mmCIF file of C-alpha atoms in Angstrom:
data_model
loop_
_atom_site.group_PDB
_atom_site.id
_atom_site.type_symbol
_atom_site.label_atom_id
_atom_site.label_comp_id
_atom_site.label_asym_id
_atom_site.label_seq_id
_atom_site.Cartn_x
_atom_site.Cartn_y
_atom_site.Cartn_z
ATOM 1 C CA MET J 275 115.450 132.427 110.605
ATOM 2 C CA LYS J 276 116.767 132.198 107.145
ATOM 3 C CA LYS J 277 118.533 129.008 108.070
ATOM 4 C CA ILE J 278 115.428 127.635 109.160
ATOM 5 C CA VAL J 279 113.642 128.549 106.047
ATOM 6 C CA ILE J 280 116.530 127.360 103.571
ATOM 7 C CA CYS J 281 116.739 123.710 105.938
ATOM 8 C CA SER J 282 112.994 123.356 105.407
ATOM 9 C CA LEU J 283 112.725 123.911 101.690
ATOM 10 C CA ILE J 284 115.744 121.718 101.144
ATOM 11 C CA LEU J 285 114.240 118.866 103.303
ATOM 12 C CA LEU J 286 110.793 119.590 101.183
ATOM 13 C CA PHE J 287 112.720 119.163 97.734
ATOM 14 C CA ILE J 288 114.455 116.034 99.121
ATOM 15 C CA SER J 289 110.985 114.377 100.303
ATOM 16 C CA CYS J 290 109.467 115.309 97.128
ATOM 17 C CA SER J 291 112.246 113.606 94.917
ATOM 18 C CA GLY J 292 111.718 110.328 96.320
ATOM 19 C CA ASN J 293 108.192 109.632 94.860
ATOM 20 C CA LYS J 294 109.069 109.032 91.646
ATOM 21 C CA ASN J 295 106.745 106.995 89.128
ATOM 22 C CA LEU J 296 107.942 103.514 89.164
ATOM 23 C CA SER J 297 107.680 101.492 85.424
ATOM 24 C CA PRO J 298 105.396 98.558 85.719
ATOM 25 C CA ALA J 299 108.174 96.204 85.615
ATOM 26 C CA GLU J 300 109.586 98.097 88.528
ATOM 27 C CA THR J 301 106.613 97.706 90.426
ATOM 28 C CA ALA J 302 105.877 94.188 89.424
ATOM 29 C CA THR J 303 109.429 93.264 90.911
ATOM 30 C CA ILE J 304 108.277 95.160 94.170
ATOM 31 C CA VAL J 305 105.270 93.367 94.512
ATOM 32 C CA ALA J 306 106.633 89.825 93.613
ATOM 33 C CA GLU J 307 109.422 90.580 96.112
ATOM 34 C CA SER J 308 107.017 91.794 99.046
ATOM 35 C CA PHE J 309 104.513 88.860 98.459
ATOM 36 C CA PHE J 310 106.974 86.018 98.814
ATOM 37 C CA SER J 311 108.561 87.780 101.756
ATOM 38 C CA LYS J 312 105.049 88.605 103.373
ATOM 39 C CA ASP J 313 105.837 92.359 103.637
ATOM 40 C CA LYS J 314 102.162 93.575 103.592
ATOM 41 C CA SER J 315 102.948 97.202 103.964
ATOM 42 C CA THR J 316 104.893 97.105 100.934
ATOM 43 C CA LEU J 317 102.270 95.026 99.012
ATOM 44 C CA LYS J 318 99.366 97.470 100.076
ATOM 45 C CA LYS J 319 101.371 100.425 98.700
ATOM 46 C CA HIS J 320 101.840 98.909 95.312
ATOM 47 C CA THR J 321 98.576 97.097 94.786
ATOM 48 C CA THR J 322 95.032 98.423 93.986
ATOM 49 C CA SER J 323 92.368 97.535 96.808
ATOM 50 C CA GLU J 324 91.001 94.423 95.106
ATOM 51 C CA GLY J 325 94.916 93.441 93.900
ATOM 52 C CA TYR J 326 95.855 93.578 97.807
ATOM 53 C CA ALA J 327 92.838 91.573 98.788
ATOM 54 C CA SER J 328 93.407 88.984 96.112
ATOM 55 C CA LEU J 329 97.125 88.775 97.144
ATOM 56 C CA ASN J 330 96.518 88.710 100.874
ATOM 57 C CA THR J 331 94.323 85.780 100.845
ATOM 58 C CA LEU J 332 96.979 83.677 99.570
ATOM 59 C CA LEU J 333 99.692 84.806 101.886
ATOM 60 C CA ASP J 334 98.826 82.222 104.508
ATOM 61 C CA MET J 335 99.008 79.500 102.204
ATOM 62 C CA ILE J 336 102.845 79.861 101.183
ATOM 63 C CA PRO J 337 105.434 78.771 103.387
ATOM 64 C CA ASP J 338 108.038 81.486 104.989
ATOM 65 C CA THR J 339 111.493 81.678 103.615
ATOM 66 C CA GLU J 340 114.674 83.203 104.692
ATOM 67 C CA LYS J 341 116.223 83.413 101.726
ATOM 68 C CA GLU J 342 116.246 86.842 99.568
ATOM 69 C CA ILE J 343 113.739 86.660 96.680
ATOM 70 C CA GLU J 344 115.013 87.570 92.974
ATOM 71 C CA VAL J 345 112.757 88.426 90.325
ATOM 72 C CA ASP J 346 113.106 88.322 86.771
ATOM 73 C CA ILE J 347 110.879 90.238 84.326
ATOM 74 C CA LEU J 348 110.078 87.850 81.495
ATOM 75 C CA ASP J 349 107.856 89.885 79.408
ATOM 76 C CA GLU J 350 105.650 93.085 79.360
ATOM 77 C CA ALA J 351 102.730 93.944 77.184
ATOM 78 C CA VAL J 352 100.155 96.857 77.232
ATOM 79 C CA ASP J 353 96.817 96.152 76.467
ATOM 80 C CA GLY J 354 94.541 99.279 76.460
ATOM 81 C CA GLU J 355 94.573 100.881 79.861
ATOM 82 C CA ALA J 356 96.412 97.514 81.603
ATOM 83 C CA THR J 357 99.695 96.513 81.226
ATOM 84 C CA TRP J 358 100.793 92.896 81.907
ATOM 85 C CA VAL J 359 104.056 91.868 83.122
ATOM 86 C CA LYS J 360 105.402 88.047 82.884
ATOM 87 C CA TYR J 361 107.865 87.288 85.728
ATOM 88 C CA SER J 362 109.625 84.459 87.384
ATOM 89 C CA THR J 363 110.704 84.291 90.925
ATOM 90 C CA SER J 364 113.656 82.234 92.749
ATOM 91 C CA TYR J 365 111.194 81.243 95.419
ATOM 92 C CA ASP J 366 109.382 78.711 92.858
ATOM 93 C CA GLY J 367 110.553 79.489 89.460
ATOM 94 C CA LYS J 368 107.227 79.205 87.854
ATOM 95 C CA PRO J 369 106.437 81.933 85.617
ATOM 96 C CA GLY J 370 103.391 84.295 86.821
ATOM 97 C CA VAL J 371 101.689 87.150 85.458
ATOM 98 C CA PHE J 372 100.476 90.461 87.012
ATOM 99 C CA LYS J 373 97.932 92.783 85.512
ATOM 100 C CA LEU J 374 98.909 96.576 86.259
ATOM 101 C CA VAL J 375 96.615 99.630 86.053
ATOM 102 C CA GLN J 376 97.464 103.367 86.705
ATOM 103 C CA GLU J 377 95.795 104.541 89.870
ATOM 104 C CA ASP J 378 96.675 108.125 91.297
ATOM 105 C CA ASN J 379 99.493 108.512 88.737
ATOM 106 C CA GLN J 380 100.947 105.135 89.851
ATOM 107 C CA TRP J 381 101.167 101.625 88.318
ATOM 108 C CA LYS J 382 99.764 99.195 90.669
ATOM 109 C CA VAL J 383 98.994 95.683 90.713
ATOM 110 C CA THR J 384 95.423 94.795 90.312
ATOM 111 C CA HIS J 385 93.171 91.470 90.344
ATOM 112 C CA ASN J 386 92.831 89.495 87.268
ATOM 113 C CA GLY J 387 89.687 87.889 87.113
ATOM 114 C CA PRO J 388 89.466 83.964 86.392
ATOM 115 C CA ARG J 389 88.126 84.440 82.777
ATOM 116 C CA GLU J 390 90.405 87.404 82.278
ATOM 117 C CA LYS J 391 92.851 86.301 79.567
ATOM 118 C CA GLY J 392 96.318 88.351 79.314
ATOM 119 C CA PRO J 393 98.399 88.599 76.168
ATOM 120 C CA PHE J 394 100.797 85.586 77.503
#
Protein backbone atom coordinates (compact mmCIF):
# COMPACT_ATOMS: atom_id res chain seq x y z
CA MET A 1 0.00 0.00 0.00
CA LYS A 2 2.86 2.38 0.85
CA LYS A 3 4.39 1.81 -2.59
CA ILE A 4 1.14 2.75 -4.31
CA VAL A 5 0.81 5.95 -2.28
CA ILE A 6 4.46 6.92 -2.90
CA CYS A 7 4.16 6.21 -6.64
CA SER A 8 0.94 8.24 -6.78
CA LEU A 9 2.59 11.20 -5.08
CA ILE A 10 5.58 11.07 -7.41
CA LEU A 11 3.29 11.01 -10.44
CA LEU A 12 1.32 13.93 -9.03
CA PHE A 13 4.46 16.04 -8.62
CA ILE A 14 5.72 15.14 -12.09
CA SER A 15 2.41 15.99 -13.73
CA CYS A 16 2.15 19.33 -11.90
CA SER A 17 5.66 20.35 -12.88
CA GLY A 18 4.70 20.25 -16.59
CA ASN A 19 2.32 23.21 -16.21
CA LYS A 20 4.91 25.96 -16.20
CA ASN A 21 3.95 29.46 -17.16
CA LEU A 22 5.32 30.40 -20.55
CA SER A 23 6.56 33.87 -21.33
CA PRO A 24 4.78 35.92 -24.02
CA ALA A 25 7.67 35.25 -26.44
CA GLU A 26 7.54 31.49 -25.80
CA THR A 27 3.77 31.48 -26.29
CA ALA A 28 4.05 33.50 -29.53
CA THR A 29 6.64 31.03 -30.83
CA ILE A 30 4.37 28.07 -30.10
CA VAL A 31 1.37 29.79 -31.72
CA ALA A 32 3.30 30.73 -34.87
CA GLU A 33 4.72 27.21 -35.23
CA SER A 34 1.34 25.57 -34.67
CA PHE A 35 -0.39 28.01 -37.04
CA PHE A 36 1.90 27.37 -40.00
CA SER A 37 1.99 23.62 -39.34
CA LYS A 38 -1.83 23.66 -38.94
CA ASP A 39 -1.79 22.05 -35.48
CA LYS A 40 -5.24 23.15 -34.31
CA SER A 41 -5.13 21.54 -30.87
CA THR A 42 -1.90 23.33 -29.89
CA LEU A 43 -3.17 26.54 -31.46
CA LYS A 44 -6.38 26.39 -29.44
CA LYS A 45 -4.50 25.71 -26.20
CA HIS A 46 -2.38 28.87 -26.52
CA THR A 47 -4.99 31.34 -27.82
CA THR A 48 -8.10 33.00 -26.45
CA SER A 49 -11.41 32.01 -28.01
CA GLU A 50 -11.38 35.18 -30.14
CA GLY A 51 -7.76 34.62 -31.14
CA TYR A 52 -8.42 31.02 -32.09
CA ALA A 53 -11.47 31.93 -34.16
CA SER A 54 -9.50 34.59 -36.00
CA LEU A 55 -6.49 32.37 -36.73
CA ASN A 56 -8.64 29.35 -37.55
CA THR A 57 -10.39 31.22 -40.36
CA LEU A 58 -6.99 31.91 -41.94
CA LEU A 59 -5.73 28.32 -41.75
CA ASP A 60 -7.47 27.21 -44.95
CA MET A 61 -5.88 30.08 -46.86
CA ILE A 62 -2.27 29.02 -46.27
CA PRO A 63 -0.75 26.17 -48.27
CA ASP A 64 0.47 23.04 -46.49
CA THR A 65 4.18 22.71 -45.85
CA GLU A 66 6.34 19.79 -44.88
CA LYS A 67 9.31 21.86 -43.76
CA GLU A 68 9.90 22.67 -40.11
CA ILE A 69 8.89 26.22 -39.20
CA GLU A 70 11.48 28.32 -37.42
CA VAL A 71 10.31 31.38 -35.50
CA ASP A 72 12.48 34.38 -34.57
CA ILE A 73 11.24 36.83 -31.97
CA LEU A 74 12.13 40.31 -33.18
CA ASP A 75 10.70 42.52 -30.45
CA GLU A 76 8.45 42.49 -27.41
CA ALA A 77 6.61 45.39 -25.77
CA VAL A 78 4.28 45.63 -22.80
CA ASP A 79 1.28 47.94 -23.23
CA GLY A 80 -0.89 48.00 -20.11
CA GLU A 81 -2.51 44.58 -19.69
CA ALA A 82 -1.33 43.32 -23.07
CA THR A 83 2.04 42.31 -24.44
CA TRP A 84 2.85 42.64 -28.12
CA VAL A 85 5.34 40.29 -29.77
CA LYS A 86 6.82 40.92 -33.21
CA TYR A 87 8.11 37.78 -34.92
CA SER A 88 9.20 36.40 -38.25
CA THR A 89 9.05 32.83 -39.51
CA SER A 90 10.95 30.72 -42.00
CA TYR A 91 7.58 30.08 -43.70
CA ASP A 92 7.28 33.48 -45.35
CA GLY A 93 9.93 35.73 -43.78
CA LYS A 94 7.51 38.63 -43.31
CA PRO A 95 7.24 39.98 -39.77
CA GLY A 96 3.99 39.45 -37.91
CA VAL A 97 2.64 40.76 -34.63
CA PHE A 98 0.71 38.94 -31.93
CA LYS A 99 -1.17 40.58 -29.08
CA LEU A 100 -1.09 38.50 -25.91
CA VAL A 101 -3.19 38.78 -22.77
CA GLN A 102 -3.23 36.75 -19.58
CA GLU A 103 -6.11 34.31 -19.27
CA ASP A 104 -6.21 31.83 -16.38
CA ASN A 105 -2.65 32.86 -15.41
CA GLN A 106 -1.34 31.91 -18.88
CA TRP A 107 -0.24 34.17 -21.71
CA LYS A 108 -2.48 33.62 -24.74
CA VAL A 109 -2.60 35.15 -28.19
CA THR A 110 -5.77 37.11 -28.73
CA HIS A 111 -7.42 38.87 -31.66
CA ASN A 112 -6.19 42.36 -32.36
CA GLY A 113 -8.80 44.45 -34.09
CA PRO A 114 -8.27 46.17 -37.45
CA ARG A 115 -7.99 49.64 -35.89
CA GLU A 116 -5.93 48.51 -32.93
CA LYS A 117 -2.40 49.81 -33.20
CA GLY A 118 0.38 48.04 -31.37
CA PRO A 119 3.71 49.59 -30.42
CA PHE A 120 5.45 48.42 -33.62
